[in-house]
């Protein structure tokens, strides 16, 4: 079996606890090997970033050529987000390897990746062993002779811990593991007012996700970097839009970002401080 692994990981050396950040990235990279292998995703670089925009959690450059993850809260950069939260963000960015827009197809595939990740974590698997586990078609338990009694107890405790953490993870709106049981549910009936409320909530979620991650299709594609943010509702609009898609307010020259410019070997924007972590040219 050909393994698809993250080729390189890099934490921010100028932030506090860079060794711990590097370990977190390494753990994340190992955790997704089975998923990368199953879907034949290639991720060349997994890197930490710490953008000025506190809402930005991740960025996918060139469909996995480089994936950036915010490891730390903006107001407490000496601490780290919970591991499950970081994994959720990473899975969100991996979904952009297939789907660019936050639409129904995106969220359906995103849910599939989260279910796969949960199955792996429930069995305490990652890396090559996890890839073999997924490749075998087994999605529930390991063979009896493949592990010791102590390992079984450890895996049972891990599974219980994951279930306990779900309540914590569902408190965050964008990139945390939630609703991963994969069970089909009967379509509920809604009144017209409830349908309008659901449509509003869906639009709000898409808007939030659009603010929390950036997708750049190629190194010359500056569409994501030249978008403008509405001063009224904070929705990130495409550069060609003269009116906000969410609230129909006209574009303001004050809120429009400038086109990214080259500086040394890096590109950066006024919104994202990427100069320490991103090189848009071939490494």
PDB file of C-alpha atoms in Angstrom:
ATOM      1  CA  UNK A   1       0.000   0.000   0.000  1.00  0.00           C
ATOM      2  CA  UNK A   2       1.296   3.433  -0.934  1.00  0.00           C
ATOM      3  CA  UNK A   3       1.166   5.791   2.021  1.00  0.00           C
ATOM      4  CA  UNK A   4       0.301   9.445   1.560  1.00  0.00           C
ATOM      5  CA  UNK A   5       2.058  11.400   4.273  1.00  0.00           C
ATOM      6  CA  UNK A   6       2.686  15.053   5.056  1.00  0.00           C
ATOM      7  CA  UNK A   7       6.122  15.741   3.636  1.00  0.00           C
ATOM      8  CA  UNK A   8       7.169  18.566   5.956  1.00  0.00           C
ATOM      9  CA  UNK A   9       5.869  20.266   9.100  1.00  0.00           C
ATOM     10  CA  UNK A  10       6.948  23.585  10.538  1.00  0.00           C
ATOM     11  CA  UNK A  11       6.006  25.484  13.691  1.00  0.00           C
ATOM     12  CA  UNK A  12       6.612  29.184  14.186  1.00  0.00           C
ATOM     13  CA  UNK A  13      10.043  29.544  15.745  1.00  0.00           C
ATOM     14  CA  UNK A  14       9.337  33.053  17.048  1.00  0.00           C
ATOM     15  CA  UNK A  15       6.276  32.024  19.044  1.00  0.00           C
ATOM     16  CA  UNK A  16       6.460  30.574  22.546  1.00  0.00           C
ATOM     17  CA  UNK A  17       6.853  26.837  23.058  1.00  0.00           C
ATOM     18  CA  UNK A  18       7.874  26.049  19.470  1.00  0.00           C
ATOM     19  CA  UNK A  19       8.874  22.503  20.442  1.00  0.00           C
ATOM     20  CA  UNK A  20       5.389  21.758  21.745  1.00  0.00           C
ATOM     21  CA  UNK A  21       3.890  23.317  18.612  1.00  0.00           C
ATOM     22  CA  UNK A  22       6.080  21.100  16.464  1.00  0.00           C
ATOM     23  CA  UNK A  23       4.925  18.034  18.413  1.00  0.00           C
ATOM     24  CA  UNK A  24       1.303  19.048  17.884  1.00  0.00           C
ATOM     25  CA  UNK A  25       1.828  19.376  14.146  1.00  0.00           C
ATOM     26  CA  UNK A  26       3.609  16.016  14.062  1.00  0.00           C
ATOM     27  CA  UNK A  27       0.717  14.364  15.901  1.00  0.00           C
ATOM     28  CA  UNK A  28      -1.789  15.938  13.510  1.00  0.00           C
ATOM     29  CA  UNK A  29       0.260  14.858  10.504  1.00  0.00           C
ATOM     30  CA  UNK A  30       0.395  11.268  11.769  1.00  0.00           C
ATOM     31  CA  UNK A  31      -3.320  11.280  12.574  1.00  0.00           C
ATOM     32  CA  UNK A  32      -4.361  12.142   9.027  1.00  0.00           C
ATOM     33  CA  UNK A  33      -2.095   9.649   7.213  1.00  0.00           C
ATOM     34  CA  UNK A  34      -4.925   7.074   6.932  1.00  0.00           C
ATOM     35  CA  UNK A  35      -7.283   9.708   5.552  1.00  0.00           C
ATOM     36  CA  UNK A  36      -4.703  11.079   3.133  1.00  0.00           C
ATOM     37  CA  UNK A  37      -3.961   7.548   1.972  1.00  0.00           C
ATOM     38  CA  UNK A  38      -7.596   6.562   1.523  1.00  0.00           C
ATOM     39  CA  UNK A  39      -8.455   9.650  -0.520  1.00  0.00           C
ATOM     40  CA  UNK A  40      -5.010   9.988  -2.143  1.00  0.00           C
ATOM     41  CA  UNK A  41      -4.598  13.510  -0.821  1.00  0.00           C
ATOM     42  CA  UNK A  42      -1.158  15.050  -1.070  1.00  0.00           C
ATOM     43  CA  UNK A  43      -0.088  17.589   1.548  1.00  0.00           C
ATOM     44  CA  UNK A  44       3.455  18.791   1.034  1.00  0.00           C
ATOM     45  CA  UNK A  45       3.644  21.223   3.940  1.00  0.00           C
ATOM     46  CA  UNK A  46       1.715  21.506   7.182  1.00  0.00           C
ATOM     47  CA  UNK A  47       2.640  24.738   8.921  1.00  0.00           C
ATOM     48  CA  UNK A  48       1.620  26.820  11.862  1.00  0.00           C
ATOM     49  CA  UNK A  49       0.560  30.392  11.245  1.00  0.00           C
ATOM     50  CA  UNK A  50      -0.597  33.208  13.494  1.00  0.00           C
ATOM     51  CA  UNK A  51      -2.480  35.744  11.346  1.00  0.00           C
ATOM     52  CA  UNK A  52      -3.511  39.140  12.614  1.00  0.00           C
ATOM     53  CA  UNK A  53      -7.138  38.342  11.825  1.00  0.00           C
ATOM     54  CA  UNK A  54      -8.113  36.475  15.021  1.00  0.00           C
ATOM     55  CA  UNK A  55     -11.003  34.752  13.238  1.00  0.00           C
ATOM     56  CA  UNK A  56      -8.773  33.041  10.687  1.00  0.00           C
ATOM     57  CA  UNK A  57      -8.140  29.422  11.704  1.00  0.00           C
ATOM     58  CA  UNK A  58      -6.730  27.813   8.573  1.00  0.00           C
ATOM     59  CA  UNK A  59      -5.678  28.223   4.975  1.00  0.00           C
ATOM     60  CA  UNK A  60      -5.310  25.757   2.106  1.00  0.00           C
ATOM     61  CA  UNK A  61      -2.893  26.765  -0.626  1.00  0.00           C
ATOM     62  CA  UNK A  62      -3.002  24.968  -3.989  1.00  0.00           C
ATOM     63  CA  UNK A  63      -5.214  22.094  -2.800  1.00  0.00           C
ATOM     64  CA  UNK A  64      -2.847  20.825  -0.146  1.00  0.00           C
ATOM     65  CA  UNK A  65       0.499  22.074  -1.399  1.00  0.00           C
ATOM     66  CA  UNK A  66       0.620  24.040   1.843  1.00  0.00           C
ATOM     67  CA  UNK A  67      -1.905  23.865   4.670  1.00  0.00           C
ATOM     68  CA  UNK A  68      -1.708  26.438   7.464  1.00  0.00           C
ATOM     69  CA  UNK A  69      -3.255  25.920  10.900  1.00  0.00           C
ATOM     70  CA  UNK A  70      -3.685  28.364  13.756  1.00  0.00           C
ATOM     71  CA  UNK A  71      -2.526  26.467  16.838  1.00  0.00           C
ATOM     72  CA  UNK A  72      -2.931  29.240  19.413  1.00  0.00           C
ATOM     73  CA  UNK A  73      -5.681  31.623  20.548  1.00  0.00           C
ATOM     74  CA  UNK A  74      -4.880  35.154  19.440  1.00  0.00           C
ATOM     75  CA  UNK A  75      -5.130  36.542  22.975  1.00  0.00           C
ATOM     76  CA  UNK A  76      -3.171  33.723  24.632  1.00  0.00           C
ATOM     77  CA  UNK A  77      -0.387  32.815  22.207  1.00  0.00           C
ATOM     78  CA  UNK A  78       1.478  30.898  24.912  1.00  0.00           C
ATOM     79  CA  UNK A  79      -1.347  28.314  25.004  1.00  0.00           C
ATOM     80  CA  UNK A  80      -2.775  25.937  22.408  1.00  0.00           C
ATOM     81  CA  UNK A  81      -6.242  24.964  21.221  1.00  0.00           C
ATOM     82  CA  UNK A  82      -7.371  21.448  22.211  1.00  0.00           C
ATOM     83  CA  UNK A  83      -6.018  18.740  19.930  1.00  0.00           C
ATOM     84  CA  UNK A  84      -9.502  17.730  18.735  1.00  0.00           C
ATOM     85  CA  UNK A  85     -10.183  21.343  17.730  1.00  0.00           C
ATOM     86  CA  UNK A  86      -6.976  21.481  15.704  1.00  0.00           C
ATOM     87  CA  UNK A  87      -7.808  18.195  14.026  1.00  0.00           C
ATOM     88  CA  UNK A  88     -11.226  19.539  13.085  1.00  0.00           C
ATOM     89  CA  UNK A  89      -9.633  22.603  11.514  1.00  0.00           C
ATOM     90  CA  UNK A  90      -7.211  20.419   9.599  1.00  0.00           C
ATOM     91  CA  UNK A  91     -10.015  18.189   8.303  1.00  0.00           C
ATOM     92  CA  UNK A  92     -11.877  21.314   7.231  1.00  0.00           C
ATOM     93  CA  UNK A  93      -8.865  22.436   5.218  1.00  0.00           C
ATOM     94  CA  UNK A  94      -8.426  18.966   3.708  1.00  0.00           C
ATOM     95  CA  UNK A  95     -12.022  19.138   2.503  1.00  0.00           C
ATOM     96  CA  UNK A  96     -10.933  22.104   0.409  1.00  0.00           C
ATOM     97  CA  UNK A  97      -8.697  19.715  -1.531  1.00  0.00           C
ATOM     98  CA  UNK A  98     -11.942  18.596  -3.173  1.00  0.00           C
ATOM     99  CA  UNK A  99     -14.455  21.424  -2.702  1.00  0.00           C
ATOM    100  CA  UNK A 100     -13.643  25.103  -2.740  1.00  0.00           C
ATOM    101  CA  UNK A 101     -16.976  26.608  -1.714  1.00  0.00           C
ATOM    102  CA  UNK A 102     -18.725  26.065   1.604  1.00  0.00           C
ATOM    103  CA  UNK A 103     -21.756  24.435   0.048  1.00  0.00           C
ATOM    104  CA  UNK A 104     -23.800  21.284   0.671  1.00  0.00           C
ATOM    105  CA  UNK A 105     -21.270  19.033  -1.067  1.00  0.00           C
ATOM    106  CA  UNK A 106     -18.475  20.527   1.039  1.00  0.00           C
ATOM    107  CA  UNK A 107     -20.209  19.883   4.359  1.00  0.00           C
ATOM    108  CA  UNK A 108     -21.235  16.362   3.344  1.00  0.00           C
ATOM    109  CA  UNK A 109     -17.649  15.399   2.530  1.00  0.00           C
ATOM    110  CA  UNK A 110     -16.415  17.240   5.624  1.00  0.00           C
ATOM    111  CA  UNK A 111     -18.758  15.124   7.755  1.00  0.00           C
ATOM    112  CA  UNK A 112     -17.389  11.990   6.091  1.00  0.00           C
ATOM    113  CA  UNK A 113     -13.801  12.948   6.955  1.00  0.00           C
ATOM    114  CA  UNK A 114     -14.814  13.669  10.553  1.00  0.00           C
ATOM    115  CA  UNK A 115     -16.488  10.273  10.827  1.00  0.00           C
ATOM    116  CA  UNK A 116     -13.349   8.589   9.489  1.00  0.00           C
ATOM    117  CA  UNK A 117     -11.202  10.524  11.962  1.00  0.00           C
ATOM    118  CA  UNK A 118     -13.445   9.550  14.859  1.00  0.00           C
ATOM    119  CA  UNK A 119     -13.318   5.861  13.880  1.00  0.00           C
ATOM    120  CA  UNK A 120      -9.527   6.038  13.892  1.00  0.00           C
ATOM    121  CA  UNK A 121      -9.379   7.822  17.235  1.00  0.00           C
ATOM    122  CA  UNK A 122     -11.855   5.404  18.808  1.00  0.00           C
ATOM    123  CA  UNK A 123      -9.424   2.628  17.930  1.00  0.00           C
ATOM    124  CA  UNK A 124      -6.326   4.620  18.902  1.00  0.00           C
ATOM    125  CA  UNK A 125      -4.959   4.457  15.366  1.00  0.00           C
ATOM    126  CA  UNK A 126      -2.908   6.772  13.191  1.00  0.00           C
ATOM    127  CA  UNK A 127      -0.035   6.585  10.726  1.00  0.00           C
ATOM    128  CA  UNK A 128       0.658   3.376   8.851  1.00  0.00           C
ATOM    129  CA  UNK A 129      -1.365   1.173  11.199  1.00  0.00           C
ATOM    130  CA  UNK A 130      -4.375   3.410  10.706  1.00  0.00           C
ATOM    131  CA  UNK A 131      -3.968   3.336   6.935  1.00  0.00           C
ATOM    132  CA  UNK A 132      -3.859  -0.468   6.987  1.00  0.00           C
ATOM    133  CA  UNK A 133      -6.913  -0.495   9.261  1.00  0.00           C
ATOM    134  CA  UNK A 134      -8.927   1.676   6.879  1.00  0.00           C
ATOM    135  CA  UNK A 135      -7.630  -0.213   3.857  1.00  0.00           C
ATOM    136  CA  UNK A 136      -8.811  -3.507   5.310  1.00  0.00           C
ATOM    137  CA  UNK A 137     -12.414  -2.304   5.393  1.00  0.00           C
ATOM    138  CA  UNK A 138     -12.716  -2.774   9.171  1.00  0.00           C
ATOM    139  CA  UNK A 139     -14.284   0.220  10.830  1.00  0.00           C
ATOM    140  CA  UNK A 140     -15.127  -0.934  14.334  1.00  0.00           C
ATOM    141  CA  UNK A 141     -12.663  -3.233  16.163  1.00  0.00           C
ATOM    142  CA  UNK A 142      -9.217  -4.680  15.675  1.00  0.00           C
ATOM    143  CA  UNK A 143      -8.469  -8.367  15.320  1.00  0.00           C
ATOM    144  CA  UNK A 144      -8.259 -10.061  18.769  1.00  0.00           C
ATOM    145  CA  UNK A 145      -4.621 -11.057  18.409  1.00  0.00           C
ATOM    146  CA  UNK A 146      -3.434  -7.684  17.173  1.00  0.00           C
ATOM    147  CA  UNK A 147      -3.143  -5.988  20.550  1.00  0.00           C
ATOM    148  CA  UNK A 148      -2.696  -6.698  24.240  1.00  0.00           C
ATOM    149  CA  UNK A 149      -5.269  -6.494  27.018  1.00  0.00           C
ATOM    150  CA  UNK A 150      -3.578  -3.346  28.243  1.00  0.00           C
ATOM    151  CA  UNK A 151      -3.957  -1.777  24.801  1.00  0.00           C
ATOM    152  CA  UNK A 152      -7.654  -2.660  24.789  1.00  0.00           C
ATOM    153  CA  UNK A 153      -8.122  -0.911  28.135  1.00  0.00           C
ATOM    154  CA  UNK A 154      -6.229   2.079  26.815  1.00  0.00           C
ATOM    155  CA  UNK A 155      -8.382   2.225  23.682  1.00  0.00           C
ATOM    156  CA  UNK A 156     -11.568   1.899  25.732  1.00  0.00           C
ATOM    157  CA  UNK A 157     -10.458   4.784  27.943  1.00  0.00           C
ATOM    158  CA  UNK A 158      -9.574   6.814  24.862  1.00  0.00           C
ATOM    159  CA  UNK A 159     -12.984   6.174  23.331  1.00  0.00           C
ATOM    160  CA  UNK A 160     -14.708   7.256  26.552  1.00  0.00           C
ATOM    161  CA  UNK A 161     -12.591  10.403  26.644  1.00  0.00           C
ATOM    162  CA  UNK A 162     -13.550  11.256  23.063  1.00  0.00           C
ATOM    163  CA  UNK A 163     -17.223  10.831  23.841  1.00  0.00           C
ATOM    164  CA  UNK A 164     -16.864  13.060  26.898  1.00  0.00           C
ATOM    165  CA  UNK A 165     -15.144  15.749  24.859  1.00  0.00           C
ATOM    166  CA  UNK A 166     -17.911  15.954  22.287  1.00  0.00           C
ATOM    167  CA  UNK A 167     -19.930  18.280  24.499  1.00  0.00           C
ATOM    168  CA  UNK A 168     -16.966  20.635  24.686  1.00  0.00           C
ATOM    169  CA  UNK A 169     -16.297  20.443  20.976  1.00  0.00           C
ATOM    170  CA  UNK A 170     -19.847  21.283  19.970  1.00  0.00           C
ATOM    171  CA  UNK A 171     -19.579  24.647  21.716  1.00  0.00           C
ATOM    172  CA  UNK A 172     -17.384  25.958  18.920  1.00  0.00           C
ATOM    173  CA  UNK A 173     -19.156  26.885  15.726  1.00  0.00           C
ATOM    174  CA  UNK A 174     -16.730  26.223  12.904  1.00  0.00           C
ATOM    175  CA  UNK A 175     -14.004  23.626  13.040  1.00  0.00           C
ATOM    176  CA  UNK A 176     -14.546  21.285  15.985  1.00  0.00           C
ATOM    177  CA  UNK A 177     -15.575  17.620  15.947  1.00  0.00           C
ATOM    178  CA  UNK A 178     -19.317  17.435  16.289  1.00  0.00           C
ATOM    179  CA  UNK A 179     -22.169  15.233  15.146  1.00  0.00           C
ATOM    180  CA  UNK A 180     -19.942  12.424  13.909  1.00  0.00           C
ATOM    181  CA  UNK A 181     -22.278   9.494  14.504  1.00  0.00           C
ATOM    182  CA  UNK A 182     -23.141   9.308  10.794  1.00  0.00           C
ATOM    183  CA  UNK A 183     -26.675   8.105  11.560  1.00  0.00           C
ATOM    184  CA  UNK A 184     -29.434   8.898   9.050  1.00  0.00           C
ATOM    185  CA  UNK A 185     -32.213  10.995  10.533  1.00  0.00           C
ATOM    186  CA  UNK A 186     -35.798  11.518   9.438  1.00  0.00           C
ATOM    187  CA  UNK A 187     -36.248  14.877   7.750  1.00  0.00           C
ATOM    188  CA  UNK A 188     -38.147  17.124  10.176  1.00  0.00           C
ATOM    189  CA  UNK A 189     -41.030  19.330   9.098  1.00  0.00           C
ATOM    190  CA  UNK A 190     -40.651  23.071   9.515  1.00  0.00           C
ATOM    191  CA  UNK A 191     -43.034  25.984   9.351  1.00  0.00           C
ATOM    192  CA  UNK A 192     -42.243  28.788   6.860  1.00  0.00           C
ATOM    193  CA  UNK A 193     -40.837  30.943   9.652  1.00  0.00           C
ATOM    194  CA  UNK A 194     -38.654  28.069  10.852  1.00  0.00           C
ATOM    195  CA  UNK A 195     -37.418  27.507   7.304  1.00  0.00           C
ATOM    196  CA  UNK A 196     -36.453  31.176   7.043  1.00  0.00           C
ATOM    197  CA  UNK A 197     -34.610  30.883  10.349  1.00  0.00           C
ATOM    198  CA  UNK A 198     -32.791  27.751   9.116  1.00  0.00           C
ATOM    199  CA  UNK A 199     -31.808  29.549   5.901  1.00  0.00           C
ATOM    200  CA  UNK A 200     -30.497  32.457   7.967  1.00  0.00           C
ATOM    201  CA  UNK A 201     -28.475  30.127  10.198  1.00  0.00           C
ATOM    202  CA  UNK A 202     -27.027  28.348   7.143  1.00  0.00           C
ATOM    203  CA  UNK A 203     -26.008  31.647   5.595  1.00  0.00           C
ATOM    204  CA  UNK A 204     -24.474  32.755   8.890  1.00  0.00           C
ATOM    205  CA  UNK A 205     -22.465  29.522   9.106  1.00  0.00           C
ATOM    206  CA  UNK A 206     -21.186  29.921   5.542  1.00  0.00           C
ATOM    207  CA  UNK A 207     -20.208  33.480   6.320  1.00  0.00           C
ATOM    208  CA  UNK A 208     -18.377  32.402   9.480  1.00  0.00           C
ATOM    209  CA  UNK A 209     -16.529  29.628   7.664  1.00  0.00           C
ATOM    210  CA  UNK A 210     -15.582  32.034   4.903  1.00  0.00           C
ATOM    211  CA  UNK A 211     -13.978  34.294   7.491  1.00  0.00           C
ATOM    212  CA  UNK A 212     -12.193  31.444   9.273  1.00  0.00           C
ATOM    213  CA  UNK A 213     -10.390  29.888   6.347  1.00  0.00           C
ATOM    214  CA  UNK A 214      -8.830  30.998   3.076  1.00  0.00           C
ATOM    215  CA  UNK A 215      -8.335  28.961  -0.094  1.00  0.00           C
ATOM    216  CA  UNK A 216      -5.767  29.957  -2.711  1.00  0.00           C
ATOM    217  CA  UNK A 217      -5.872  27.849  -5.869  1.00  0.00           C
ATOM    218  CA  UNK A 218      -2.445  28.765  -7.227  1.00  0.00           C
ATOM    219  CA  UNK A 219       0.422  31.071  -6.404  1.00  0.00           C
ATOM    220  CA  UNK A 220      -0.782  33.678  -8.892  1.00  0.00           C
ATOM    221  CA  UNK A 221      -4.381  33.532  -7.681  1.00  0.00           C
ATOM    222  CA  UNK A 222      -4.921  36.565  -5.454  1.00  0.00           C
ATOM    223  CA  UNK A 223      -8.731  36.448  -5.477  1.00  0.00           C
ATOM    224  CA  UNK A 224      -8.881  35.308  -1.843  1.00  0.00           C
ATOM    225  CA  UNK A 225      -6.268  37.859  -0.886  1.00  0.00           C
ATOM    226  CA  UNK A 226      -7.946  40.829  -2.580  1.00  0.00           C
ATOM    227  CA  UNK A 227     -11.464  40.244  -1.260  1.00  0.00           C
ATOM    228  CA  UNK A 228     -13.104  43.038   0.706  1.00  0.00           C
ATOM    229  CA  UNK A 229     -14.868  42.826   4.047  1.00  0.00           C
ATOM    230  CA  UNK A 230     -18.197  44.553   4.512  1.00  0.00           C
ATOM    231  CA  UNK A 231     -17.995  47.229   7.216  1.00  0.00           C
ATOM    232  CA  UNK A 232     -21.610  46.517   8.225  1.00  0.00           C
ATOM    233  CA  UNK A 233     -21.878  42.727   8.489  1.00  0.00           C
ATOM    234  CA  UNK A 234     -18.180  41.673   8.120  1.00  0.00           C
ATOM    235  CA  UNK A 235     -18.971  39.272   5.253  1.00  0.00           C
ATOM    236  CA  UNK A 236     -15.939  38.607   3.037  1.00  0.00           C
ATOM    237  CA  UNK A 237     -16.969  39.460  -0.529  1.00  0.00           C
ATOM    238  CA  UNK A 238     -15.285  38.727  -3.837  1.00  0.00           C
ATOM    239  CA  UNK A 239     -13.250  41.607  -5.224  1.00  0.00           C
ATOM    240  CA  UNK A 240     -15.618  42.097  -8.193  1.00  0.00           C
ATOM    241  CA  UNK A 241     -18.678  42.573  -5.981  1.00  0.00           C
ATOM    242  CA  UNK A 242     -19.716  46.211  -5.644  1.00  0.00           C
ATOM    243  CA  UNK A 243     -22.400  45.377  -3.069  1.00  0.00           C
ATOM    244  CA  UNK A 244     -22.217  43.005  -0.097  1.00  0.00           C
ATOM    245  CA  UNK A 245     -23.848  39.651  -0.837  1.00  0.00           C
ATOM    246  CA  UNK A 246     -25.238  39.433   2.696  1.00  0.00           C
ATOM    247  CA  UNK A 247     -26.557  42.915   3.532  1.00  0.00           C
ATOM    248  CA  UNK A 248     -26.410  44.705   0.132  1.00  0.00           C
ATOM    249  CA  UNK A 249     -24.332  47.541   1.554  1.00  0.00           C
ATOM    250  CA  UNK A 250     -22.056  49.203  -1.043  1.00  0.00           C
ATOM    251  CA  UNK A 251     -18.372  48.448  -1.028  1.00  0.00           C
ATOM    252  CA  UNK A 252     -16.301  50.876   0.990  1.00  0.00           C
ATOM    253  CA  UNK A 253     -12.856  51.838  -0.144  1.00  0.00           C
ATOM    254  CA  UNK A 254     -11.868  51.900   3.516  1.00  0.00           C
ATOM    255  CA  UNK A 255     -12.585  48.195   4.028  1.00  0.00           C
ATOM    256  CA  UNK A 256     -11.145  46.959   0.751  1.00  0.00           C
ATOM    257  CA  UNK A 257      -7.881  45.086   1.071  1.00  0.00           C
ATOM    258  CA  UNK A 258      -4.942  45.995  -1.086  1.00  0.00           C
ATOM    259  CA  UNK A 259      -3.537  43.566  -3.626  1.00  0.00           C
ATOM    260  CA  UNK A 260      -0.835  41.361  -2.154  1.00  0.00           C
ATOM    261  CA  UNK A 261       2.655  42.579  -2.933  1.00  0.00           C
ATOM    262  CA  UNK A 262       5.972  40.763  -2.970  1.00  0.00           C
ATOM    263  CA  UNK A 263       8.410  41.326  -0.193  1.00  0.00           C
ATOM    264  CA  UNK A 264      11.688  39.436  -0.258  1.00  0.00           C
ATOM    265  CA  UNK A 265      10.708  35.802  -0.966  1.00  0.00           C
ATOM    266  CA  UNK A 266       7.224  36.080   0.516  1.00  0.00           C
ATOM    267  CA  UNK A 267       3.812  37.448  -0.347  1.00  0.00           C
ATOM    268  CA  UNK A 268       1.609  38.945   2.293  1.00  0.00           C
ATOM    269  CA  UNK A 269      -1.587  40.968   2.712  1.00  0.00           C
ATOM    270  CA  UNK A 270      -2.720  43.641   5.099  1.00  0.00           C
ATOM    271  CA  UNK A 271      -4.997  41.102   6.804  1.00  0.00           C
ATOM    272  CA  UNK A 272      -2.651  38.135   7.231  1.00  0.00           C
ATOM    273  CA  UNK A 273       0.805  38.255   8.733  1.00  0.00           C
ATOM    274  CA  UNK A 274       2.272  35.296   6.846  1.00  0.00           C
ATOM    275  CA  UNK A 275       5.758  36.589   6.185  1.00  0.00           C
ATOM    276  CA  UNK A 276       7.357  34.169   8.660  1.00  0.00           C
ATOM    277  CA  UNK A 277       5.613  31.037   7.419  1.00  0.00           C
ATOM    278  CA  UNK A 278       4.710  31.269   3.744  1.00  0.00           C
ATOM    279  CA  UNK A 279       6.767  31.169   0.602  1.00  0.00           C
ATOM    280  CA  UNK A 280       4.496  31.133  -2.421  1.00  0.00           C
ATOM    281  CA  UNK A 281       7.261  30.186  -4.778  1.00  0.00           C
ATOM    282  CA  UNK A 282       8.424  26.611  -5.232  1.00  0.00           C
ATOM    283  CA  UNK A 283      10.568  25.540  -2.296  1.00  0.00           C
TER     284      UNK A 283
END
